[in-house]
PDB file of C-alpha atoms in Angstrom:
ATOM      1  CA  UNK A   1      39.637  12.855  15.947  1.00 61.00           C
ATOM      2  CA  UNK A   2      36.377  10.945  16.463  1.00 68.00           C
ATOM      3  CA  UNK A   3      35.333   8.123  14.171  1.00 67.00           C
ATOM      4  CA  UNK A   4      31.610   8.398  13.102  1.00 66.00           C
ATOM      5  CA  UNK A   5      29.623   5.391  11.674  1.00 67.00           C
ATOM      6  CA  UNK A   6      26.311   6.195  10.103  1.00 64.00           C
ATOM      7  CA  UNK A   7      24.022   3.244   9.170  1.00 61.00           C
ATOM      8  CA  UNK A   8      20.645   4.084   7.861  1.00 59.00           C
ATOM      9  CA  UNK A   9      18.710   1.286   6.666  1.00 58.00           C
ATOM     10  CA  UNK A  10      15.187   0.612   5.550  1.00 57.00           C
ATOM     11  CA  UNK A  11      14.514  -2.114   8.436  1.00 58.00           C
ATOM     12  CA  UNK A  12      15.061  -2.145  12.300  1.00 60.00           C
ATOM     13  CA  UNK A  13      15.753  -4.877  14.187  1.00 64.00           C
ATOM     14  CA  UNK A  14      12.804  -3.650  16.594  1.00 71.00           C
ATOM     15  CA  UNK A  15      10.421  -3.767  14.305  1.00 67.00           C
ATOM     16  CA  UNK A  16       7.889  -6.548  14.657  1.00 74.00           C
ATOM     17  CA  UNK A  17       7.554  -9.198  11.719  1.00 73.00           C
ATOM     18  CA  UNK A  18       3.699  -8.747  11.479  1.00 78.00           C
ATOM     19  CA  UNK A  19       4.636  -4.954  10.505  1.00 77.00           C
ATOM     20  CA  UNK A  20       6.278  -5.728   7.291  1.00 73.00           C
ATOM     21  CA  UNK A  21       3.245  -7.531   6.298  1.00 78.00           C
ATOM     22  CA  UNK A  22       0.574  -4.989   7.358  1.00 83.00           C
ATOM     23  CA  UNK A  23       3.080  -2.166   5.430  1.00 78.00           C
ATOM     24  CA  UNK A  24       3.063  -4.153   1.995  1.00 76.00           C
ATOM     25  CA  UNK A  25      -0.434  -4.777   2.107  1.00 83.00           C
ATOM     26  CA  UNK A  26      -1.750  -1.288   3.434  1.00 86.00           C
ATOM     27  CA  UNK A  27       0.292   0.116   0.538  1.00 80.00           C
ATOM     28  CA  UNK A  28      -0.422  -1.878  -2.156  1.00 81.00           C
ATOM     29  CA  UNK A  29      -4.491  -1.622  -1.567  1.00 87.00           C
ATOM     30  CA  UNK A  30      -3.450   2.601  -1.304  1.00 86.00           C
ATOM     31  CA  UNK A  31      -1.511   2.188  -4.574  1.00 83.00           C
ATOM     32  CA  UNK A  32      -4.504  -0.090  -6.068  1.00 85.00           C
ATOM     33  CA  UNK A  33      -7.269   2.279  -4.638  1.00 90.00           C
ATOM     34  CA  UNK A  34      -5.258   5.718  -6.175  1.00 85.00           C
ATOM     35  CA  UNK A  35      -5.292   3.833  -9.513  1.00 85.00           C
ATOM     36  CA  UNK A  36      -8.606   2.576  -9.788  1.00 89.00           C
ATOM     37  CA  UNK A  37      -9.733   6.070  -8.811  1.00 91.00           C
ATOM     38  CA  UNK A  38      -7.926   7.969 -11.231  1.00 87.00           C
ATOM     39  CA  UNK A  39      -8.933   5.553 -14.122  1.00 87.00           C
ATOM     40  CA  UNK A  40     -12.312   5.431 -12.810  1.00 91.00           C
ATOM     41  CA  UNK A  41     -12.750   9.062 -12.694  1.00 91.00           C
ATOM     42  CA  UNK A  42     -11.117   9.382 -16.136  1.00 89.00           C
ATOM     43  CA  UNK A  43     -13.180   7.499 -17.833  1.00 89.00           C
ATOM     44  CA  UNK A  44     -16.278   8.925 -16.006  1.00 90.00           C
ATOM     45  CA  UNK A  45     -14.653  12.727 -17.664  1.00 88.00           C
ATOM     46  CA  UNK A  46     -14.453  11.286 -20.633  1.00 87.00           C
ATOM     47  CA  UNK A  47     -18.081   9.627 -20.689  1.00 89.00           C
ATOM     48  CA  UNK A  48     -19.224  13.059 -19.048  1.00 89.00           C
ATOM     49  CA  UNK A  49     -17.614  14.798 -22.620  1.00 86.00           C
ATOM     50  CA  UNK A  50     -19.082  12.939 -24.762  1.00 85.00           C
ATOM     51  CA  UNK A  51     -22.918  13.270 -23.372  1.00 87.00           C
ATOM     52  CA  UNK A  52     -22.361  17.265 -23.325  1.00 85.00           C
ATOM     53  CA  UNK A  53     -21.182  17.044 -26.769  1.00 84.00           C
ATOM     54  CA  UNK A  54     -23.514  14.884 -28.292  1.00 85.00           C
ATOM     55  CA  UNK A  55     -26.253  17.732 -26.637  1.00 85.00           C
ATOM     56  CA  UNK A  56     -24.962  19.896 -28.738  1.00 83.00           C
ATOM     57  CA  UNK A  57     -24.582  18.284 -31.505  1.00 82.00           C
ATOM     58  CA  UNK A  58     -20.818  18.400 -31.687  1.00 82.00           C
ATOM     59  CA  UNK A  59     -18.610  15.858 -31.232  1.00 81.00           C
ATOM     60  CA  UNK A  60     -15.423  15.242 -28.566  1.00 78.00           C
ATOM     61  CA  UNK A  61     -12.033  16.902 -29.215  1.00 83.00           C
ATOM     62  CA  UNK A  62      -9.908  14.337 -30.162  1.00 82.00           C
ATOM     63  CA  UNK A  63      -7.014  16.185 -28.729  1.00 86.00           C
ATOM     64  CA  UNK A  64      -8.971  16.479 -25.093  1.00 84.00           C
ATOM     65  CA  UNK A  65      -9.082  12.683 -25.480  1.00 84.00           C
ATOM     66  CA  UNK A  66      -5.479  12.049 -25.895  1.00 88.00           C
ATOM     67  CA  UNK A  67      -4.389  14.477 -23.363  1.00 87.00           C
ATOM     68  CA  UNK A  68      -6.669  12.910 -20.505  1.00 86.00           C
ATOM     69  CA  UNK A  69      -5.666   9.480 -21.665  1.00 87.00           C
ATOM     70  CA  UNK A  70      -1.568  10.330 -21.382  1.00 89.00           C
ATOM     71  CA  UNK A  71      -2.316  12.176 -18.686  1.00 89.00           C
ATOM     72  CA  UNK A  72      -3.285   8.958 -17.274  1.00 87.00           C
ATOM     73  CA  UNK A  73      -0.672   6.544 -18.805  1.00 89.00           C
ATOM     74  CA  UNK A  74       2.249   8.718 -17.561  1.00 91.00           C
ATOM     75  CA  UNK A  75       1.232   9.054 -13.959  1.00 86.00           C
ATOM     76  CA  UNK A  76       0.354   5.510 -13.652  1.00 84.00           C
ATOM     77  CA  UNK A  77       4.048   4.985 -15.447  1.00 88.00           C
ATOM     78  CA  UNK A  78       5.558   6.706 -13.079  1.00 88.00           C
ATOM     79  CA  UNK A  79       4.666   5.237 -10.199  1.00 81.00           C
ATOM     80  CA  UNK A  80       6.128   1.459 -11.678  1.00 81.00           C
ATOM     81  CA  UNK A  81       9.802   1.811 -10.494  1.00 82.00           C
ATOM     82  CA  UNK A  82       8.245   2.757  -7.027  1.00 78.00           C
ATOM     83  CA  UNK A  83       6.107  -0.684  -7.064  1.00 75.00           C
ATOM     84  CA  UNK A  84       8.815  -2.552  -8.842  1.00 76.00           C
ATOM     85  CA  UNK A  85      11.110  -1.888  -5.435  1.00 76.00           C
ATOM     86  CA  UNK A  86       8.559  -2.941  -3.127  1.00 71.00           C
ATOM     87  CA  UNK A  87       7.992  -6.266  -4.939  1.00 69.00           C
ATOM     88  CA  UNK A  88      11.181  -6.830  -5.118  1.00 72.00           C
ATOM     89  CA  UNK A  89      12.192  -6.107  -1.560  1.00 68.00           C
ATOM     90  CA  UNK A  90       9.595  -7.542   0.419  1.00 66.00           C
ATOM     91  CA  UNK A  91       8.322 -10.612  -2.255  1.00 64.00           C
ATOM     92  CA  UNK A  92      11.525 -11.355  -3.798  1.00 59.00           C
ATOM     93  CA  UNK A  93      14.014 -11.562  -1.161  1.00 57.00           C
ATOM     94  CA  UNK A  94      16.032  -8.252  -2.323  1.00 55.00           C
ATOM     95  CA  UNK A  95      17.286  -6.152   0.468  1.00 59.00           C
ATOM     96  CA  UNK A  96      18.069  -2.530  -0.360  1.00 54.00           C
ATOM     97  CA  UNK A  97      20.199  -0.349   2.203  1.00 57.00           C
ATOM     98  CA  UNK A  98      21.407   3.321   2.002  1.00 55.00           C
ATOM     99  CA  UNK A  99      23.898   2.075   4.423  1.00 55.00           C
ATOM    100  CA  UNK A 100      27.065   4.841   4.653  1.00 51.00           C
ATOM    101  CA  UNK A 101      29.384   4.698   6.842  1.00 51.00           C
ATOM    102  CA  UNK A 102      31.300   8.020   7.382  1.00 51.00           C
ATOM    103  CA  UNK A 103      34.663   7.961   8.800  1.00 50.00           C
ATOM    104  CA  UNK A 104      36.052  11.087  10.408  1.00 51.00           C
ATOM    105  CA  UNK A 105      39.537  11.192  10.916  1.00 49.00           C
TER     106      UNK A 105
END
């Protein structure tokens, strides 16, 4: 039998230095552009709402409100663990591997 080592980890030895930094920053102004877009445009809807309303002399669901506004709130929730690791990894110091090492025997 044949011993096989698998190492996967999230950084290569070939890998210039000057790539980390471009990564973190290209991906922190795409996280920062997706949210300002989706709060922009949500609050745009929700400004759009009320000025079709108020034409018709009704007023704004209250319950189209809350669902655009958790809407909002959950996916920008969801996305924190994501930006919590790459803080941590790149700013912090904290090195995370999905190193395994299979042995065959």
């Amino acid at each position: 039998y044949r011993d096989y080592n698998c190492v996967y980890d999230y950084s290569s030895p070939n890998v210039p230095t000057w790539f980390g930094v471009y990564f973190v920053i290209t991906l922190s102004l795409s996280y920062i552009l997706g949210y300002t877009t989706l709060t922009v445009t949500s609050t745009l809807l929700l400004i759009t709402a009320r000025r079709v309303a108020s034409r018709q002399r009704e007023s704004v669901r209250w319950e189209g409100i809350i669902t655009v506004l958790l809407t909002v709130l959950v996916l920008l929730v969801s996305y924190l663990p994501h930006a919590a690791l790459i803080v941590t990894s790149f700013v912090g110091g904290v090195e995370y591997s999905s190193t395994f090492v299979a042995s065959n025997k």
